[in-house]
XYZ file of C-alpha atoms in Angstrom:
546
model
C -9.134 43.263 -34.159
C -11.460 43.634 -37.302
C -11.239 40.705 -39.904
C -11.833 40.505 -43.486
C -10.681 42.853 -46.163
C -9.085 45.329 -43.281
C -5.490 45.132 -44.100
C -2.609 43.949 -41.525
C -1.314 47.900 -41.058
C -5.001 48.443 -40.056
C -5.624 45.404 -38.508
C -2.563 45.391 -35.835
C -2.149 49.222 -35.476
C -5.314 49.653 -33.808
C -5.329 50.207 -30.179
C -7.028 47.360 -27.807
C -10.685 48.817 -26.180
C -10.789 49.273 -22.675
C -13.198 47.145 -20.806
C -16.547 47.759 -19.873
C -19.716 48.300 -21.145
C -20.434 50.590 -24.171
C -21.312 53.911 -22.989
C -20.750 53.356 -19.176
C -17.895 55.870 -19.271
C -19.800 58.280 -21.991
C -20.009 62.036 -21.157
C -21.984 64.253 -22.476
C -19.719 66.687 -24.407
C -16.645 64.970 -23.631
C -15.739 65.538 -27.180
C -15.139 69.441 -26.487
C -13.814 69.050 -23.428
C -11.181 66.884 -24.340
C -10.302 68.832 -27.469
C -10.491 72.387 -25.914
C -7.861 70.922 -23.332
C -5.733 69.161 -26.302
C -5.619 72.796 -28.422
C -4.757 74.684 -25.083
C -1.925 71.779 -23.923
C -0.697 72.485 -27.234
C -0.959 76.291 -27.652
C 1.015 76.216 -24.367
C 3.706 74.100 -25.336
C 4.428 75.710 -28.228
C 4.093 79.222 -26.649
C 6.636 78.320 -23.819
C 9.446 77.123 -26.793
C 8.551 80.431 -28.434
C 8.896 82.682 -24.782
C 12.568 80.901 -24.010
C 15.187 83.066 -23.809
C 17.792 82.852 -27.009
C 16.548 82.660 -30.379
C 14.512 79.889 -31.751
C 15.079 79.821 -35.503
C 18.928 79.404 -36.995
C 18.977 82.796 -38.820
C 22.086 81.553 -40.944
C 20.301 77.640 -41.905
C 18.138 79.179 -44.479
C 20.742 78.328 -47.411
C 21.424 75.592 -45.926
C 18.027 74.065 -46.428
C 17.842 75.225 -49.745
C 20.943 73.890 -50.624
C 19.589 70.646 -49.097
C 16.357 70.439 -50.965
C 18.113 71.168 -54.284
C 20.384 68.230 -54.020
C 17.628 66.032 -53.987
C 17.777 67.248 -58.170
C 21.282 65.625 -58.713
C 21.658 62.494 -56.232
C 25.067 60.657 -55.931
C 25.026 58.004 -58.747
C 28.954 57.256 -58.510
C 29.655 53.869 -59.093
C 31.841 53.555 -55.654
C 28.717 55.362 -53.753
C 26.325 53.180 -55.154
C 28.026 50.052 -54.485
C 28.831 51.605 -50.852
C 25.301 52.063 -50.168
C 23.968 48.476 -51.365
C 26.415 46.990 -48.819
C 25.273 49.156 -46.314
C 21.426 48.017 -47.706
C 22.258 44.586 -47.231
C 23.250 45.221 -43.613
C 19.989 46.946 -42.817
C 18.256 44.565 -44.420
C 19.616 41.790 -42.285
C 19.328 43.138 -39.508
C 15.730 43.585 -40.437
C 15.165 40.167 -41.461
C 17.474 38.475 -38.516
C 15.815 40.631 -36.180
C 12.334 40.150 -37.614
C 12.172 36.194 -37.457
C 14.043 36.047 -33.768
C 11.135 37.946 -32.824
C 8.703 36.083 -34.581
C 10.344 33.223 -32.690
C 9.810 34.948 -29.353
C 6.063 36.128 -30.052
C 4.626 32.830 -30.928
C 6.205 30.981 -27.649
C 5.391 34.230 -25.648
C 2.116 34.816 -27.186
C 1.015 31.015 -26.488
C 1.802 31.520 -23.029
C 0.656 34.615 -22.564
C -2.945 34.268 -24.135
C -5.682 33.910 -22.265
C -6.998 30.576 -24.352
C -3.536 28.882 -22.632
C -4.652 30.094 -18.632
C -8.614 29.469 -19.303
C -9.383 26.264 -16.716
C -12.064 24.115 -18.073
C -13.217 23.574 -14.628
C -12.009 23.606 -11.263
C -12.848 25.451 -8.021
C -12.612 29.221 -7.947
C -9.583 29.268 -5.917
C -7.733 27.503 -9.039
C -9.485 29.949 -11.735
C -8.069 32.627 -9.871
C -4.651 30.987 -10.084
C -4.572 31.118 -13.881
C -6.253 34.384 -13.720
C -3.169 35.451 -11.732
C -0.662 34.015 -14.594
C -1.709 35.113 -17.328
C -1.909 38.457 -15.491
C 2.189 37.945 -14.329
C 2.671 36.648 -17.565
C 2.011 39.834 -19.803
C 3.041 42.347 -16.862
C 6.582 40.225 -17.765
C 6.570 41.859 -21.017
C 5.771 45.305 -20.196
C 9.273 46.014 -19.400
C 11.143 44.843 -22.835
C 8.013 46.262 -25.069
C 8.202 49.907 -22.926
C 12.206 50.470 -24.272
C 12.670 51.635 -27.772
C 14.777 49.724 -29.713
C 17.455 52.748 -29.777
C 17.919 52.448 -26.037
C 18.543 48.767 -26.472
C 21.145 49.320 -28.877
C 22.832 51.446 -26.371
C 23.026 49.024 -24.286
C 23.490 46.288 -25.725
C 26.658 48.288 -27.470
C 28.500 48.107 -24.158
C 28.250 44.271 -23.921
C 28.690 43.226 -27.349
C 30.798 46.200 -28.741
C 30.582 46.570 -32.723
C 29.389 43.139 -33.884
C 26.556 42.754 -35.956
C 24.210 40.668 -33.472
C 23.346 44.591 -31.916
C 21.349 45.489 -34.281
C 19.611 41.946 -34.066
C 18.774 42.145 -30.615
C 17.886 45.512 -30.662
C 15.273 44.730 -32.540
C 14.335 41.192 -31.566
C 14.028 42.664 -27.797
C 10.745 44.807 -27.826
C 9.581 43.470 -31.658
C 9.221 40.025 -29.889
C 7.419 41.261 -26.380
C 5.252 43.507 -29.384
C 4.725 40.627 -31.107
C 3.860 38.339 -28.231
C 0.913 40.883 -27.196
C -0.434 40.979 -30.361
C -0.141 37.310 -31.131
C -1.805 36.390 -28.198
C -4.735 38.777 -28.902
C -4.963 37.023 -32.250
C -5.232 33.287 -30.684
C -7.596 34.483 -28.063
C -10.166 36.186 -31.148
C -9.697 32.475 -32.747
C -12.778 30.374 -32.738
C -12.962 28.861 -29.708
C -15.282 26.069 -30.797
C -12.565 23.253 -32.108
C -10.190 24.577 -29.066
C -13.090 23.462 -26.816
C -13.825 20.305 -28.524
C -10.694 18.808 -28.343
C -10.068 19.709 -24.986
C -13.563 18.169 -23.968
C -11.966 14.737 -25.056
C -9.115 15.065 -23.084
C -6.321 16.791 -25.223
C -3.994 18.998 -23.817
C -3.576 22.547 -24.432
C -0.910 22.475 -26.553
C -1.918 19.824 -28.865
C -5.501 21.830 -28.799
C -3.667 24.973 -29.796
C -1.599 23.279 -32.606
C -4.643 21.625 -34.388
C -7.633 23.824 -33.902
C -6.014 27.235 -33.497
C -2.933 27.828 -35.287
C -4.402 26.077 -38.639
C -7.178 29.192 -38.194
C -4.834 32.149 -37.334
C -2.125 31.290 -39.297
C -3.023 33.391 -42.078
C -3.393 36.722 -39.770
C 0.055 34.968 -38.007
C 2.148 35.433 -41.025
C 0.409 38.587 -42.033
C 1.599 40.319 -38.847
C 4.715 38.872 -39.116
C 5.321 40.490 -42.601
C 4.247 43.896 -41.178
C 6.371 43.732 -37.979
C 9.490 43.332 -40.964
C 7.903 46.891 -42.189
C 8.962 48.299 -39.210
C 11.803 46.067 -38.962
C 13.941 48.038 -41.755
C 12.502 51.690 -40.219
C 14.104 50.486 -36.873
C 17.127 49.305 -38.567
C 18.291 52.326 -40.338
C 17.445 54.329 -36.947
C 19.778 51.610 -35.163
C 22.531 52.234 -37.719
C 22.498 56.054 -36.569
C 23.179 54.984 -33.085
C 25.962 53.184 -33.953
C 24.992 49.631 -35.168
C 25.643 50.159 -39.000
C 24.265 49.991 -42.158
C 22.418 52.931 -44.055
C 21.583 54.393 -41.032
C 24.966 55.286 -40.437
C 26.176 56.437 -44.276
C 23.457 58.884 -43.224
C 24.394 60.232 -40.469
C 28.478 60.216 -42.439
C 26.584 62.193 -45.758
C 25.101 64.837 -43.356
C 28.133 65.594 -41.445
C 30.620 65.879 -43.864
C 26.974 68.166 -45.710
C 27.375 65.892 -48.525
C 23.608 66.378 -49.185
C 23.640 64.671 -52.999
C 24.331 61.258 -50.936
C 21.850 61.841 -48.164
C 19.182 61.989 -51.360
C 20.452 59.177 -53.044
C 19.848 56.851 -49.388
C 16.163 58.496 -49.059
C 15.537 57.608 -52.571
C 16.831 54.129 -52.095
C 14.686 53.921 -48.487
C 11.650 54.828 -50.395
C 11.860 52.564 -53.143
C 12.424 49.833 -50.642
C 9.433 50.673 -48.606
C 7.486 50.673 -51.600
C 8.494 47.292 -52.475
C 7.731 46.014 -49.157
C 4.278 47.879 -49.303
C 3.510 45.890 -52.709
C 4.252 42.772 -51.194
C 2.786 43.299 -48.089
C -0.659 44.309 -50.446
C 0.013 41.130 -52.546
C -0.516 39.331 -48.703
C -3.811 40.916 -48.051
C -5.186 40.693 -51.365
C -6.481 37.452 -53.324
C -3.717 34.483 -53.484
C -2.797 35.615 -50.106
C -2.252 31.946 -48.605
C -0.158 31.464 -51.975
C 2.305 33.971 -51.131
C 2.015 33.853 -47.403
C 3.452 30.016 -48.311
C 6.086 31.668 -50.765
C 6.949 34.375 -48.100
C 8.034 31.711 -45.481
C 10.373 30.260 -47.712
C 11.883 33.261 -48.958
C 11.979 34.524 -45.186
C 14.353 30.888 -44.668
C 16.408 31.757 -47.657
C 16.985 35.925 -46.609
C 18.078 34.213 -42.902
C 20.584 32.495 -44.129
C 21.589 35.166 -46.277
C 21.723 37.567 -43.904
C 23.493 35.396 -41.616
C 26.486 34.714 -43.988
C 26.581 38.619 -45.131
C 26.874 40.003 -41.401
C 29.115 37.035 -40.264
C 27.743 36.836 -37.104
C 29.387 34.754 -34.183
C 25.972 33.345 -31.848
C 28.077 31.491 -29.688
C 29.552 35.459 -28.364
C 26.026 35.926 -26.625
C 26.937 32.995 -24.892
C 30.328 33.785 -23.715
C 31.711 34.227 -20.555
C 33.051 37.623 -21.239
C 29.883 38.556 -22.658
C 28.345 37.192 -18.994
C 31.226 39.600 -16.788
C 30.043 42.306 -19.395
C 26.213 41.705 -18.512
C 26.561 41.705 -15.111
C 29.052 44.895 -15.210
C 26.407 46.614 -16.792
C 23.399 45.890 -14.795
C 25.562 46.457 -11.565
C 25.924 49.819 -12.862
C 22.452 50.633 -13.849
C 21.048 49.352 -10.618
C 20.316 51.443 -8.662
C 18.802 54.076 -11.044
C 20.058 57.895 -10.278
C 18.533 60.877 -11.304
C 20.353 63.358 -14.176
C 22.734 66.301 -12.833
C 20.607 68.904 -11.795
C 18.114 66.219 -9.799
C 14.817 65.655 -9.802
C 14.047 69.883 -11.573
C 16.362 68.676 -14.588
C 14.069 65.641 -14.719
C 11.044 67.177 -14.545
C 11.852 69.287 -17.271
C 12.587 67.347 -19.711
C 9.604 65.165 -18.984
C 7.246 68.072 -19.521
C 9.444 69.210 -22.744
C 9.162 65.242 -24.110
C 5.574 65.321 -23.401
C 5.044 68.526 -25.391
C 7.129 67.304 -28.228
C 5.184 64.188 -28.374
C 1.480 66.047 -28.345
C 2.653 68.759 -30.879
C 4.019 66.007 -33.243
C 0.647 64.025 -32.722
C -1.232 66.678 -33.360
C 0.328 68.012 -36.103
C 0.720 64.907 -37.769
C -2.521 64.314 -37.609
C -3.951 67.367 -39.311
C -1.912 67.052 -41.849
C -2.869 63.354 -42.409
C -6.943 63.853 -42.932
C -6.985 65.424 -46.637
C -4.483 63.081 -48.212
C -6.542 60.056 -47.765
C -9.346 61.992 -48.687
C -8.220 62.531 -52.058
C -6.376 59.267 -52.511
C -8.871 56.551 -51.371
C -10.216 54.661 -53.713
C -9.431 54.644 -57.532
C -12.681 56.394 -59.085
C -13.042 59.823 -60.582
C -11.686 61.739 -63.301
C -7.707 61.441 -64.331
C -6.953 64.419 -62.191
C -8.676 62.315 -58.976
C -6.677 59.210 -60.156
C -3.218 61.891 -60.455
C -4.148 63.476 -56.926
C -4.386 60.145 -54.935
C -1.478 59.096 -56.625
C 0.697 62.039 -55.750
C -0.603 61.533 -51.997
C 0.155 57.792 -51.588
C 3.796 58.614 -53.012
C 4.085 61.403 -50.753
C 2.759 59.082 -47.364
C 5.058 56.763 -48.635
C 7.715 59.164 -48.764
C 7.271 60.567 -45.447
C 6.742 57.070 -43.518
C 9.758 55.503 -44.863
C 12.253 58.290 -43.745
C 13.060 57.596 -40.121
C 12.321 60.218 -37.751
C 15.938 60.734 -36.900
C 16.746 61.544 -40.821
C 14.175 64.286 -40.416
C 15.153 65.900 -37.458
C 18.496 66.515 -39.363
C 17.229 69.300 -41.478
C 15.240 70.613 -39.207
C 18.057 71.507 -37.131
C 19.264 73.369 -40.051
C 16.704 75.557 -39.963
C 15.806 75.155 -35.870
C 18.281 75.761 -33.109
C 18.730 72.677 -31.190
C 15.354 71.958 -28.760
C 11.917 70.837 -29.124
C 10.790 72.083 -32.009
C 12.723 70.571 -34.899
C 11.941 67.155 -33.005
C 8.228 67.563 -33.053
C 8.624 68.630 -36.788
C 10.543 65.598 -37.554
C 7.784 63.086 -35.401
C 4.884 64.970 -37.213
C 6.196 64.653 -40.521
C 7.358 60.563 -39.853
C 3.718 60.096 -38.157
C 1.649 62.522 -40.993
C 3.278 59.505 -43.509
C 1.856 56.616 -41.013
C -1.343 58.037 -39.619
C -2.229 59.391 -43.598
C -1.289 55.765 -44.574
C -3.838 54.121 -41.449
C -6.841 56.588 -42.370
C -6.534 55.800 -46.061
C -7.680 52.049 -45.100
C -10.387 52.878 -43.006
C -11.715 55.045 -45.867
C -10.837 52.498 -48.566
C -13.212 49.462 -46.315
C -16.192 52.303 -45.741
C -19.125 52.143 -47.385
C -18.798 55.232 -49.670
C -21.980 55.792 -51.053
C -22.735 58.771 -49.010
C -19.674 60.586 -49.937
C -20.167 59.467 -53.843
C -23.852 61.396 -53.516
C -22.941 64.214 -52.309
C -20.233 64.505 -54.997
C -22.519 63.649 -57.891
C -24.793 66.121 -56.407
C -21.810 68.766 -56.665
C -20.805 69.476 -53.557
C -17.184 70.067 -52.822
C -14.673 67.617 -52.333
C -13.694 69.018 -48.621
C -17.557 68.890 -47.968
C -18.090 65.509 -49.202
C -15.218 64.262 -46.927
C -16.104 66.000 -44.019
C -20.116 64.812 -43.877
C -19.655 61.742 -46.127
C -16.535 60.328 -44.517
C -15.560 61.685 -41.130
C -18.989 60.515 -39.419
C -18.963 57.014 -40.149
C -14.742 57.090 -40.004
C -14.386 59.417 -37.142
C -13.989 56.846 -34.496
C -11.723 54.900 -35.986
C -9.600 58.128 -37.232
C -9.469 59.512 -33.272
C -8.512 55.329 -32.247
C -5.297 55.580 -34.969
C -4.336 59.682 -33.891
C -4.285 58.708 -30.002
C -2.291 55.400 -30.392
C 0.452 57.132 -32.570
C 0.431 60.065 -29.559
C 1.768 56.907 -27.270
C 4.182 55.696 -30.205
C 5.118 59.476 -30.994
C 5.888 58.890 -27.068
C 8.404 56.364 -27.342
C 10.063 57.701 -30.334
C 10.604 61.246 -28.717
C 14.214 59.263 -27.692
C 15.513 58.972 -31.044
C 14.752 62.344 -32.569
C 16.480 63.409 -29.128
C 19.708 61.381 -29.670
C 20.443 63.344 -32.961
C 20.218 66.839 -30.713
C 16.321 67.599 -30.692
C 15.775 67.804 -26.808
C 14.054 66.224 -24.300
C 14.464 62.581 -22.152
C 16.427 61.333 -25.407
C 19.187 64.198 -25.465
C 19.427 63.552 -21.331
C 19.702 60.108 -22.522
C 22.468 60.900 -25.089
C 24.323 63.407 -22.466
C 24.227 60.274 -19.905
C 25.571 57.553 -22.504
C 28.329 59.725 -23.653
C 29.363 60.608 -19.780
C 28.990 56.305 -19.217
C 26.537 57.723 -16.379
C 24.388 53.859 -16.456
C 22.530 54.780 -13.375
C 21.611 58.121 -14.780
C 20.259 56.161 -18.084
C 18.220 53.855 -15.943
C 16.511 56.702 -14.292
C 16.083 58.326 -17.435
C 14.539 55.145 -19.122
C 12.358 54.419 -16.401
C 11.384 57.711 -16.730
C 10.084 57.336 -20.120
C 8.616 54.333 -19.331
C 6.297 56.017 -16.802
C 5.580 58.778 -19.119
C 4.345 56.251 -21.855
C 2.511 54.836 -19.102
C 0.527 58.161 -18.148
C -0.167 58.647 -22.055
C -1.869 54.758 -22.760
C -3.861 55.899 -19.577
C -5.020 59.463 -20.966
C -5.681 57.549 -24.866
C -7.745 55.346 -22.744
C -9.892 57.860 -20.941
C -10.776 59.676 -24.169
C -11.376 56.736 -25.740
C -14.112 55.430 -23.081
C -15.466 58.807 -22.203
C -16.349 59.105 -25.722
C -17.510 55.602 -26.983
């Protein structure tokens, strides 16, 4: 992870390297190769959802869209709505915040024990090195499993245990956020100096102690950073939670669009953006100067929003803990072990693995094309007043599009889309266009721009500048962000497929409305592998062309 003036979005949305020397697994015009077989994987998918049988656009969800569009012009300012929809805010919220700290909770224990500082043996024979070797190697294969399931899937789960209560969305989030969290954590304590660790461990201190007063009092800064941005994704995950059934905006959504009461939907985007932008601000306000002052003043208000948030959802703790909650447990798992495949075997499974693949590489891909010229144009705060305007307009409009859930998206794209593939890799590339435009807009705010500033004073054009001034030095970095969202465009393929969009996460849907547990396990697992294969692809283009 890169230090200094690289913010915490930057910082912890990079992808780990892969082992090895630089430029043992370089090829000489791997670059083509890999991007003449990315164009044709994609000209194929989107060839075969163009050759199905039945018609592919919604011939009669033209108005509709319009209709759509134009109520963002007069959003739902009733006094009733509005005081509706700040309830429902202050259940996403908590969840958010709840959900946030218990996995906060889980990543610093986790991340301790699974970092390699905790497993490296001062000494010993090499029988006992490969001991801890074999550990810390258990240890993080342990949290594979909970950091592999989206948070949606959890929430399905968990719905059948706990029912309607309010510690769903919680755990939903807590689940994979704290195995996330944990990874990342422990990468964090392992890039800490190693020097005092080493010291104090020379004179005989254990590793805890070590870890508590010569680590933490150095990472703690980058600690709470992450922990702020893991709350950005926090509220994302909680409004997609409330679609699924957990409450809060999420679900007022999903109400305004099926009773086509489009005037509301606006008013809840309007009121998702403005709350994204004031967690953006403050998220800045960590990165910037007086960042140890507010990390400080963010702790405490993080203590004070718990206890909020616990009073506002009334949440019961000791119901985890019950023993009907224990008979539920083991109902469930009894029922999802031994995983089955979907009606229609091991073809139907198949086929919707290829068709969430191809949703997940057209959304990448789209996403990222789109995602290049904003930054471009809104890096940086020099140039004339229509510059200034321009990178204005495209930090509103990233900000727009990263703080609408994919799910919300998908919804009028099925207006204008027949149910399938398409509308959801519309509504992943616009969620990850917001994201990825957001990621490439750091890298090009921390480069060295003088370059790209020459060849504008010399008067070339702005797409010129960019493209020799920028995307060399950049490049890298740009093709590091576009293949890890391709694995997170993965993952989320499930939730744009719960609201109707195809692929694993309609199966999914189909199998939690038929209580078919077995058929869900296969199905997750399923997904699992599949996110699996993609890491392993992002990896080989990444090394072949280091």
């Amino acid at each position: 992870m890169s230090r200094g003036d690289v913010s915490a979005v930057t910082r912890w949305e990079e992808p780990s390297r892969a082992p090895g020397r630089p430029g043992r697994w370089r090829i000489p015009g791997a670059g083509r190769i890999w991007a003449g077989a990315w164009l044709l994987v994609v000209a194929w998918s989107v060839s075969t959802w163009v050759a199905e049988d039945g018609p592919l656009v919604n011939a009669r969800g033209w108005p509709m869209v319009v209709d759509f569009f134009a109520a963002a012009l007069r959003p739902e300012l009733s006094a009733d709505f509005l005081a509706r929809i700040a309830e429902a805010t202050l259940t996403t919220l908590s969840y958010a915040v709840l959900g946030t700290l218990l996995a906060v909770a889980v990543g610093l224990v986790a991340g301790v024990l699974t970092s390699e500082t905790w497993w490296a043996a001062r000494s010993g024979s090499r029988s006992r090195r490969a001991l801890r070797r074999t550990g810390w190697l258990f240890t993080r294969l342990g949290l594979a499993l909970p950091r592999g399931i989206h948070e949606a899937v959890w929430a399905l789960l968990l719905l059948s245990v706990l029912g309607r209560d309010p510690l769903v969305g919680v755990l939903a989030i807590a689940i994979p956020f704290g195995a996330i969290t944990a990874k990342v954590y422990a990468e964090i304590i392992d890039e800490s100096a190693r020097g005092p660790f080493e010291s104090l461990r020379a004179t005989g201190a254990g590793r805890g102690t070590a870890l508590l007063y010569a680590v933490f009092p150095l990472a703690l800064p980058d600690l709470a950073s992450y922990a702020f941005y893991r709350f950005e994704c926090a509220v994302r995950s909680a409004v997609i939670l409330g679609m699924v059934g957990a409450g809060g905006i999420g679900f007022e959504l999903v109400l305004s669009f099926s009773g086509a009461r489009h005037s509301e939907v606006w008013t809840q985007v309007l009121v998702l953006v403005l709350l994204g932008a004031v967690v953006d601000r403050w998220g800045a306000g960590l990165r910037g100067s007086g960042g140890r002052m507010r990390v400080r003043g963010s702790m405490l208000l993080a203590a004070g929003l718990a206890v909020a948030a616990l009073v506002h959802l009334g949440a019961d703790l000791a119901r985890v803990f019950s023993a009907r909650t224990a008979r539920l447990l083991t109902g469930l798992v009894d029922e999802l072990w031994p995983p089955a495949l979907p009606d229609g075997g091991w073809a139907r499974l198949a086929e919707d693995s290829v068709e969430t693949l191809q949703m997940s590489l057209v959304a990448a891909t789209l996403g990222a094309g789109g995602a290049g010229p904003p930054p471009g144009r809104g890096a940086g705060g020099g140039g004339g007043p229509a510059r200034r305007a321009a990178g204005v307009a495209a930090r509103w409009l990233l900000l727009f599009t990263r703080s609408v859930p994919p799910p919300v998206w998908a919804l009028p794209a099925l207006f204008l889309f027949l149910p399938g593939p398409l509308p959801g890799a519309l509504a992943l590339a616009a969620y990850n266009f917001g994201i990825l435009g957001r990621l490439c807009a750091e890298v090009v705010e921390n480069l060295d721009r003088r370059a790209h500033d020459h060849l504008v004073a010399s008067g070339a054009p702005a797409l010129s500048a960019f493209a020799y001034g920028i995307v060399p030095p950049a490049g890298g970095r740009f093709l590091s962000y576009g293949l890890y969202r391709w694995e997170v465009a993965m993952r989320e393929t499930v939730v744009v497929g719960v609201v109707g969009a195809g692929g694993l996460g309609r199966l999914l849907e189909d199998q939690r409305v038929a209580f078919d547990y077995g058929g869900m396990a296969g199905t997750v697992l399923t997904l699992i592998v599949l996110s699996a294969l993609v890491d392993l692809v992002s990896t080989a283009v990444r090394r072949t062309l280091r």
